[in-house]
Coordinates of C-alpha atoms in Angstrom, one line a residue:
M73 CA 16.8 20.9 -7.6
Y74 CA 12.7 19.8 -7.4
A75 CA 10.7 17.4 -5.6
E76 CA 7.7 16.0 -6.8
L77 CA 5.0 16.4 -4.6
H78 CA 2.2 14.7 -6.3
A79 CA 2.8 11.3 -8.0
L80 CA 0.7 8.4 -8.1
S81 CA 1.6 4.5 -8.6
H82 CA 0.1 1.4 -10.2
Y83 CA -1.5 1.1 -6.8
S84 CA -3.7 4.2 -7.6
F85 CA -6.0 0.9 -9.3
L86 CA -5.9 1.2 -12.8
R87 CA -5.1 5.0 -12.9
G88 CA -1.0 4.7 -12.4
A89 CA 0.9 3.0 -15.4
S90 CA 4.1 2.5 -13.4
S91 CA 5.3 0.7 -10.0
P92 CA 6.7 2.8 -6.8
E93 CA 10.1 1.2 -7.5
E94 CA 10.0 2.3 -11.0
L95 CA 8.9 6.1 -9.5
V96 CA 11.5 6.1 -7.0
A97 CA 14.1 4.9 -9.4
Q98 CA 13.3 7.6 -12.0
A99 CA 13.3 10.4 -9.8
K100 CA 16.8 9.6 -8.4
R101 CA 17.8 9.2 -12.0
L102 CA 16.3 12.9 -13.1
G103 CA 18.1 14.2 -9.7
Y104 CA 15.0 15.0 -8.0
R105 CA 15.5 16.0 -4.3
A106 CA 12.5 13.9 -2.7
L107 CA 9.1 12.2 -4.4
A108 CA 5.8 12.0 -2.8
L109 CA 3.9 9.0 -3.3
T110 CA 0.3 9.7 -3.3
D111 CA -2.3 7.1 -4.3
E112 CA -5.6 7.7 -4.1
C113 CA -6.8 7.4 -0.7
S114 CA -4.4 4.8 -0.1
L115 CA -1.2 3.9 1.4
A116 CA -1.1 0.4 -0.5
G117 CA 2.4 1.4 -2.4
V118 CA 4.6 3.3 0.2
V119 CA 6.0 -0.1 1.7
R120 CA 7.3 -0.7 -1.5
A121 CA 8.2 2.9 -2.1
H122 CA 9.9 3.2 1.1
L123 CA 12.4 0.1 0.7
A124 CA 13.2 1.5 -3.0
A125 CA 13.8 5.0 -1.9
R126 CA 16.0 3.6 0.7
A127 CA 17.9 1.7 -1.9
H128 CA 18.0 4.7 -3.9
A129 CA 19.0 7.1 -1.3
L130 CA 16.0 9.0 -2.1
A131 CA 13.7 11.1 0.3
L132 CA 10.4 9.6 -0.1
I133 CA 7.2 11.6 1.3
V134 CA 4.1 10.1 2.2
G135 CA 0.8 11.1 1.4
T136 CA -2.4 11.2 -0.6
E137 CA -4.7 12.4 -2.9
L138 CA -8.2 12.9 -1.7
V139 CA -11.3 14.3 -3.6
C140 CA -14.3 15.5 -1.7
A141 CA -18.0 15.0 -2.3
C142 CA -17.9 18.9 -3.2
G143 CA -15.0 18.1 -5.9
L144 CA -12.4 19.5 -4.0
K145 CA -9.4 17.9 -5.0
L146 CA -6.5 17.8 -2.2
V147 CA -2.7 16.4 -2.0
V148 CA -2.4 15.5 1.7
L149 CA 1.3 14.9 2.5
A150 CA 2.7 14.0 6.1
T151 CA 5.4 15.9 7.9
S152 CA 5.4 13.7 10.9
R153 CA 5.1 10.3 12.5
R154 CA 1.4 11.6 14.1
G155 CA 0.5 13.1 10.8
Y156 CA 1.0 9.6 9.2
G157 CA -1.3 8.6 12.0
Q158 CA -4.1 11.2 11.0
L159 CA -3.5 10.6 7.3
S160 CA -4.0 6.8 8.0
R161 CA -7.1 6.9 10.0
L162 CA -8.5 9.5 7.8
I163 CA -8.2 7.2 4.7
S164 CA -9.7 4.3 7.0
R165 CA -13.0 6.4 7.7
A166 CA -13.5 8.0 4.4
R167 CA -13.2 3.7 2.9
R168 CA -15.4 2.5 5.7
A169 CA -18.0 5.3 4.9
S170 CA -18.4 3.5 1.2
P171 CA -18.8 0.4 -0.6
K172 CA -15.7 -1.5 -1.3
G173 CA -13.4 0.2 -3.9
R174 CA -14.8 3.5 -3.0
Y175 CA -14.6 6.1 -0.6
A176 CA -16.3 9.1 1.2
L177 CA -15.1 12.3 2.4
D178 CA -16.6 15.5 3.0
R179 CA -14.9 18.8 3.3
E180 CA -15.6 19.4 6.9
D181 CA -14.2 15.8 7.9
L182 CA -10.7 17.6 7.3
P183 CA -9.7 20.3 9.6
D184 CA -9.8 18.5 12.7
A185 CA -7.9 14.9 10.9
L186 CA -5.0 16.9 9.4
A187 CA -3.2 19.0 12.0
D188 CA 0.0 17.4 11.4
C189 CA -0.3 17.1 7.5
V190 CA 0.6 19.5 4.9
I191 CA -2.0 20.5 2.3
L192 CA -1.8 20.9 -1.5
W193 CA -5.2 22.5 -2.9
L194 CA -5.4 21.2 -6.9
P195 CA -7.9 23.4 -8.1
P196 CA -9.8 22.7 -11.3
A197 CA -9.1 24.5 -14.4
D198 CA -11.6 27.5 -14.2
A199 CA -11.1 28.2 -10.5
A200 CA -9.3 31.3 -11.6
A201 CA -12.8 32.6 -12.1
A202 CA -14.2 34.1 -8.9
H203 CA -16.2 30.6 -7.7
G204 CA -12.7 29.6 -7.2
R205 CA -12.1 31.7 -4.1
D206 CA -14.5 30.2 -1.9
P207 CA -13.4 26.9 -1.4
G208 CA -9.7 28.3 -1.4
A209 CA -10.7 30.7 1.4
W210 CA -12.4 28.0 3.3
L211 CA -8.9 26.0 2.8
R212 CA -6.7 29.1 4.1
E213 CA -8.9 29.5 7.1
R214 CA -8.4 26.1 8.4
F215 CA -4.9 25.3 7.0
D216 CA -3.4 28.3 7.3
G217 CA 0.5 28.0 7.1
R218 CA 0.3 24.8 6.0
L219 CA -1.8 24.8 2.5
W220 CA -0.1 25.7 -1.0
L221 CA -2.4 26.2 -4.4
G222 CA -0.7 23.2 -6.9
I223 CA -0.2 24.3 -10.0
E224 CA 0.1 21.6 -12.6
L225 CA 1.1 22.2 -16.2
H226 CA 1.0 19.7 -19.0
T227 CA 1.5 21.2 -22.2
N228 CA -2.3 21.4 -23.3
G229 CA -2.3 24.8 -25.1
T230 CA -3.3 26.8 -22.1
D231 CA -0.4 26.8 -19.6
A232 CA 0.2 30.0 -20.1
R233 CA -3.3 31.3 -18.7
R234 CA -3.6 28.4 -16.4
L235 CA -0.3 30.0 -14.6
A236 CA -1.4 33.3 -14.7
G237 CA -4.7 32.6 -13.4
L238 CA -3.9 30.3 -10.5
E239 CA -0.9 32.7 -9.4
A240 CA -3.5 35.4 -9.4
L241 CA -6.1 33.4 -7.6
G242 CA -3.2 32.5 -4.6
A243 CA -2.4 36.0 -4.4
A244 CA -6.0 37.2 -3.8
L245 CA -6.2 34.3 -1.1
G246 CA -2.7 34.9 0.2
V247 CA -1.8 31.4 -0.5
P248 CA 1.3 30.7 -1.8
C249 CA 1.7 28.3 -4.8
V250 CA 3.7 25.3 -5.8
A251 CA 4.5 23.6 -8.8
A252 CA 3.7 19.5 -9.3
G253 CA 3.2 16.8 -11.9
D254 CA 0.0 14.9 -11.5
V255 CA 2.6 12.2 -12.2
H256 CA 0.9 8.8 -13.3
M257 CA 3.6 7.2 -15.2
H258 CA 7.9 7.5 -14.7
R259 CA 8.2 7.6 -18.2
R260 CA 6.3 9.2 -21.7
G261 CA 6.9 5.6 -22.9
R262 CA 3.9 4.3 -21.0
R263 CA 1.5 6.4 -21.8
A264 CA -0.2 3.6 -24.3
L265 CA -0.4 1.6 -21.3
Q266 CA -1.9 4.6 -19.2
D267 CA -4.5 4.7 -22.0
V268 CA -5.5 1.1 -21.8
L269 CA -5.7 1.5 -17.9
T270 CA -8.1 3.7 -18.2
A271 CA -10.2 2.0 -20.8
I272 CA -10.4 -1.3 -18.7
R273 CA -11.1 1.5 -15.3
L274 CA -13.9 3.0 -17.2
N275 CA -15.1 -0.2 -18.8
T276 CA -15.5 1.2 -22.4
P277 CA -13.3 0.5 -25.9
L278 CA -9.9 2.7 -26.7
A279 CA -12.1 3.8 -29.7
R280 CA -14.6 5.2 -27.5
A281 CA -12.8 6.9 -24.4
G282 CA -12.5 10.1 -26.1
F283 CA -11.8 13.0 -23.7
A284 CA -11.2 10.1 -20.9
L285 CA -8.2 9.7 -22.5
Y286 CA -5.2 12.0 -21.4
P287 CA -4.4 14.5 -24.4
N288 CA -0.7 13.9 -24.2
G289 CA 2.2 12.0 -22.5
E290 CA 3.0 14.6 -19.8
R291 CA 2.3 13.2 -16.7
H292 CA 5.5 11.4 -16.3
L293 CA 8.6 12.3 -14.4
R294 CA 10.1 14.9 -16.3
A295 CA 13.9 16.0 -16.4
L296 CA 15.1 19.5 -14.7
R297 CA 15.4 21.3 -18.0
S298 CA 12.3 20.7 -19.0
L299 CA 10.4 21.6 -15.6
R300 CA 12.4 24.7 -15.5
E301 CA 11.2 25.9 -18.9
R302 CA 7.6 25.3 -17.5
Y303 CA 7.8 26.8 -14.3
P304 CA 9.0 29.9 -12.6
A305 CA 11.9 29.4 -10.5
R306 CA 9.8 30.3 -6.9
L307 CA 7.3 27.6 -7.8
L308 CA 9.9 25.0 -8.2
A309 CA 11.8 26.2 -4.9
A310 CA 8.5 26.0 -3.0
T311 CA 8.8 22.2 -3.4
L312 CA 11.6 21.9 -1.8
E313 CA 10.5 24.0 1.1
I314 CA 7.7 21.7 1.7
A315 CA 9.8 18.3 1.1
E316 CA 11.9 19.8 4.0
R317 CA 9.0 19.9 6.1
C318 CA 7.7 16.2 5.3
R319 CA 10.2 14.4 7.8
F320 CA 8.3 11.5 8.6
D321 CA 10.1 8.4 7.5
L322 CA 8.5 4.6 7.7
A323 CA 11.4 3.4 9.5
E324 CA 10.2 5.2 12.8
L325 CA 7.3 2.8 12.7
R326 CA 7.3 -0.2 15.0
Y327 CA 5.2 -2.8 16.1
E328 CA 2.7 -2.3 18.8
Y329 CA 1.3 -4.8 20.5
P330 CA -2.0 -5.2 23.1
E331 CA -1.1 -4.0 26.6
E332 CA -4.0 -5.8 28.1
L333 CA -2.5 -8.9 27.8
V334 CA 0.0 -8.7 30.7
P335 CA -1.9 -9.0 34.0
A336 CA -1.7 -5.8 36.3
G337 CA 2.0 -6.0 38.2
A338 CA 3.7 -8.1 35.7
T339 CA 5.7 -6.6 32.5
P340 CA 5.9 -8.9 29.2
T341 CA 8.7 -10.5 30.2
S342 CA 7.9 -12.1 33.8
H343 CA 4.0 -12.9 32.3
L344 CA 5.7 -14.7 29.1
R345 CA 8.0 -16.5 31.7
A346 CA 5.3 -17.7 33.7
L347 CA 3.1 -19.2 31.1
V348 CA 6.2 -20.7 29.3
E349 CA 7.0 -22.5 32.8
R350 CA 3.5 -23.3 33.3
G351 CA 3.5 -24.9 29.8
A352 CA 6.7 -26.7 30.2
G353 CA 5.4 -28.5 33.5
R354 CA 2.4 -29.8 31.5
R355 CA 4.6 -31.0 28.8
W356 CA 7.1 -32.6 31.1
P357 CA 5.4 -33.5 34.1
D358 CA 8.3 -35.4 35.5
G359 CA 10.3 -32.2 34.9
V360 CA 12.0 -30.7 31.9
P361 CA 15.1 -32.2 30.6
A362 CA 18.4 -30.3 30.6
P363 CA 18.5 -29.9 27.0
V364 CA 15.4 -28.3 26.4
R365 CA 16.0 -26.2 29.6
A366 CA 18.9 -24.6 27.8
M367 CA 17.0 -24.2 24.7
L368 CA 14.5 -22.6 26.8
E369 CA 16.8 -20.1 28.3
H370 CA 18.4 -19.3 25.1
E371 CA 15.1 -18.4 23.6
I372 CA 13.6 -16.4 26.3
S373 CA 16.9 -14.3 26.4
L374 CA 16.7 -13.7 22.7
I375 CA 12.8 -12.9 23.0
A376 CA 13.5 -10.2 25.8
E377 CA 16.5 -8.9 24.0
L378 CA 14.7 -8.3 20.7
R379 CA 11.8 -7.1 23.1
Y380 CA 9.0 -9.6 21.0
E381 CA 7.4 -11.0 23.9
P382 CA 4.2 -9.2 23.1
F383 CA 3.9 -11.0 20.3
F384 CA 4.0 -14.3 21.3
L385 CA 1.5 -13.3 23.9
T386 CA -0.8 -12.1 21.3
V387 CA -0.5 -15.2 19.4
H388 CA -0.5 -17.3 22.6
D389 CA -3.7 -15.6 23.6
V390 CA -5.7 -16.1 20.6
V391 CA -4.9 -19.9 20.1
E392 CA -6.0 -20.3 24.0
F393 CA -9.3 -18.7 23.1
A394 CA -9.5 -21.5 20.0
R395 CA -8.8 -24.2 22.3
S396 CA -10.9 -23.1 25.0
R397 CA -13.9 -23.2 22.4
G398 CA -12.4 -27.1 21.1
I399 CA -11.3 -25.0 17.7
L400 CA -8.8 -27.2 16.1
C401 CA -5.3 -25.2 15.5
Q402 CA -1.8 -25.7 14.8
G403 CA 1.0 -23.4 14.6
R404 CA 3.4 -24.3 11.5
G405 CA 6.6 -23.3 9.6
S406 CA 9.8 -22.3 11.5
A407 CA 7.9 -21.6 14.3
A408 CA 8.1 -25.3 15.0
N409 CA 11.7 -24.7 15.6
S410 CA 10.6 -23.2 18.9
A411 CA 10.4 -24.5 22.3
V412 CA 8.9 -21.8 23.7
C413 CA 6.1 -21.9 21.0
Y414 CA 5.8 -25.4 21.9
C415 CA 5.3 -24.8 25.6
L416 CA 2.8 -22.2 24.8
G417 CA 0.5 -24.5 22.7
I418 CA 1.2 -22.7 19.5
T419 CA 3.3 -25.7 18.0
E420 CA 3.0 -29.6 18.4
V421 CA 6.8 -30.4 18.0
D422 CA 8.8 -31.8 20.8
P423 CA 11.9 -29.9 20.6
A424 CA 13.4 -32.8 22.9
R425 CA 13.0 -35.2 20.0
M426 CA 14.9 -33.7 17.3
S427 CA 17.6 -31.2 17.1
M428 CA 16.4 -27.8 15.4
L429 CA 17.8 -24.6 15.0
F430 CA 16.0 -21.8 16.7
E431 CA 17.5 -18.8 14.6
R432 CA 15.7 -19.9 11.6
F433 CA 12.6 -18.7 13.5
I434 CA 14.4 -15.5 15.2
S435 CA 17.4 -13.9 14.7
R436 CA 19.2 -10.6 15.4
E437 CA 20.3 -10.2 11.8
R438 CA 16.7 -10.1 10.5
D439 CA 15.6 -7.2 13.1
E440 CA 11.9 -8.5 12.5
P441 CA 9.5 -10.3 14.9
P442 CA 9.0 -13.8 13.6
D443 CA 6.5 -15.6 11.5
I444 CA 4.2 -17.8 13.4
D445 CA 1.5 -19.2 11.2
V446 CA -1.4 -20.7 12.8
D447 CA -4.0 -22.7 10.7
F448 CA -7.5 -23.1 12.1
E449 CA -10.0 -25.4 11.2
H450 CA -11.8 -24.0 8.1
E451 CA -15.4 -24.3 9.3
R452 CA -14.9 -22.5 12.7
R453 CA -12.5 -19.6 11.5
E454 CA -14.7 -17.2 11.6
E455 CA -15.5 -17.6 15.7
V456 CA -12.0 -16.7 15.7
I457 CA -12.2 -14.0 13.7
Q458 CA -15.5 -12.3 15.9
A459 CA -13.6 -13.1 19.0
I460 CA -10.9 -10.8 17.8
Y461 CA -13.1 -8.4 17.0
D462 CA -15.3 -8.5 20.3
K463 CA -12.4 -8.0 22.1
Y464 CA -10.6 -5.3 20.5
G465 CA -13.2 -3.7 18.9
R466 CA -13.2 -3.0 15.1
D467 CA -11.7 0.4 15.7
R468 CA -8.7 -1.4 16.6
A469 CA -9.0 -4.5 14.5
A470 CA -9.0 -5.2 10.8
M471 CA -8.4 -7.8 8.4
V472 CA -5.3 -7.5 6.2
S473 CA -5.7 -7.1 2.5
E474 CA -4.1 -8.7 -0.5
V475 CA -3.3 -7.4 -3.8
I476 CA -5.1 -9.6 -6.7
S477 CA -2.7 -8.9 -9.5
Y478 CA -2.9 -9.7 -13.4
R479 CA -1.8 -13.0 -14.5
G480 CA -1.9 -14.0 -18.4
K481 CA -5.4 -14.8 -18.7
S482 CA -6.8 -11.9 -16.7
A483 CA -4.4 -9.7 -18.6
L484 CA -5.6 -10.6 -22.1
R485 CA -9.6 -10.7 -21.1
E486 CA -9.1 -7.2 -20.3
V487 CA -6.9 -5.6 -22.7
G488 CA -9.0 -7.5 -25.4
K489 CA -11.7 -5.5 -24.6
A490 CA -10.1 -2.3 -24.1
F491 CA -9.3 -2.6 -28.1
G492 CA -12.6 -3.5 -28.5
L493 CA -12.5 -7.4 -29.4
S494 CA -16.1 -9.0 -29.0
L495 CA -16.6 -11.1 -26.0
E496 CA -16.1 -14.6 -28.4
Q497 CA -12.6 -13.1 -29.7
V498 CA -11.4 -12.0 -26.1
E499 CA -12.4 -15.9 -25.2
R500 CA -10.6 -17.1 -28.1
L501 CA -7.7 -15.0 -27.3
S502 CA -7.5 -16.0 -23.6
A503 CA -7.5 -19.6 -24.3
L504 CA -4.0 -19.1 -25.5
V505 CA -2.5 -19.4 -22.1
S506 CA -4.0 -21.1 -18.7
W507 CA -4.0 -19.0 -15.5
W508 CA -0.9 -19.6 -14.3
D509 CA 1.0 -19.2 -18.2
E510 CA 3.4 -16.1 -18.6
L511 CA 2.9 -14.1 -21.8
D512 CA 6.5 -13.5 -22.4
A513 CA 6.4 -15.5 -25.7
I514 CA 3.4 -17.0 -27.3
P515 CA 4.0 -18.7 -30.8
A516 CA 2.5 -16.6 -33.8
E517 CA 0.9 -20.6 -34.8
R518 CA -0.7 -21.0 -31.4
V519 CA -2.3 -17.2 -32.3
R520 CA -3.0 -18.3 -36.0
A521 CA -4.6 -21.6 -34.6
C522 CA -7.5 -19.5 -32.5
G523 CA -8.1 -18.1 -35.6
F524 CA -6.3 -14.6 -35.5
D525 CA -4.0 -13.2 -37.9
S526 CA -0.7 -13.2 -36.2
D527 CA 0.3 -10.3 -38.1
D528 CA -2.9 -8.0 -37.1
V529 CA -1.9 -5.0 -35.4
R530 CA -4.6 -4.7 -33.1
V531 CA -3.8 -8.5 -31.9
G532 CA -0.3 -7.5 -31.6
G533 CA -1.0 -4.8 -29.3
V534 CA -3.5 -6.6 -27.3
L535 CA -0.4 -9.2 -26.6
A536 CA 2.0 -6.1 -25.8
M537 CA 0.1 -4.2 -23.5
A538 CA -1.5 -7.7 -21.8
R539 CA 2.6 -8.5 -21.0
A540 CA 3.0 -5.0 -20.0
I541 CA 0.3 -5.1 -17.2
Q542 CA 1.2 -8.6 -16.1
G543 CA 2.0 -8.1 -12.1
F544 CA -0.2 -5.0 -11.9
P545 CA -2.2 -4.8 -9.0
R546 CA -6.0 -5.1 -10.2
N547 CA -7.5 -4.6 -6.8
L548 CA -7.5 -5.4 -3.4
S549 CA -9.4 -8.5 -1.5
I550 CA -9.5 -10.0 2.2
H551 CA -7.0 -11.8 3.5
V552 CA -8.4 -15.5 4.7
G553 CA -6.9 -14.9 8.2
G554 CA -4.7 -11.9 8.6
F555 CA -5.2 -9.2 11.4
V556 CA -4.1 -6.0 12.5

């Protein structure tokens, strides 16, 4: 049995050539005990991986790959909820210390930050030499009992020498060794796509990418028989020992809301009820109609049962700020089904005037907080954003990221450049589709109409690879109004 401890998905932008779901499904198919998703300085793919792992009954290990400014390369794996928090905090700090799309990390940042994590050190090819002992000794001193030396073999002609050298280095340092794969794709068949992604990332044509491309397709999830042929049994067994220590599961996470919204001496339930009663008095000054009173009691009871009061209090607090500044705002969507939202001033739909199903908004079966969308007037949205930053501090509040993915036009443009097409050819080729079009079937006559030979191998390759990366993440952007 085996657990893969170093795997990158396509959320390591333009590095990984497979989705988290594909990696999980393939690991399960191959009989792996566990899979670690370790995208570079990122946790962007772990939710998708978690859902896939739950569906396939495969243990998922949450981790990341980090490269320090000194060149030290590590894989960090969370062993517990506490370790996951440490990992998240370190990634945030590293990303904030650099321009968008990059990160900055010194090795001195690591020891105190990762007390509940397992560390895999991935030495360079020549680390078996004497100069490789310095970082190893430094790591052993600070992560004793939680440090392994990762050995990754990819059939490049030097595996035997590398294996012997790294095992000797581990023995000299007193650091145990473990097998790992540096996985970038779930199947070997993604090799061509992996090369194209590398060329796009480096902004260079494939023909000139040279040694920047991997020499073979070995960085995929390999069959257990193949792993046994390459690695000593003790290194494979060590993967299971590490997987057993990494017990953290994303299902342990729960929404946590600001506590300071509840006045001293009150509880979230009592404070929410007080705000609802105050709002009800404002909405119905002559008395709350009996049907509405029944709706309110039903909603408040269900909100309390599911412990969603802090969520409503948080949204109410933001809306109250906007209203106090004369900033137009309006709740919409299924929140309009809620009499509580109406009383809190979040929505403006009077429940007494229509028959609405509250369970569209909140239900026991979904077991997740409701979705309350609030629109703020565009010209003054920034005032609300800055008010949230001012209230909670930039170490406790952050804008939500959104993933920008490849569509037909952008895929054709970038793949065309990777295949060495001129800018004029790339523009003609991308003119085949509108930005919303899919690339599943572009008729040959349309290709010829743009001045290309539909039988040209290079054009066929561009179309095939562009189809393959449709939907792949391209980069992260900032959501216009989502906050954590």
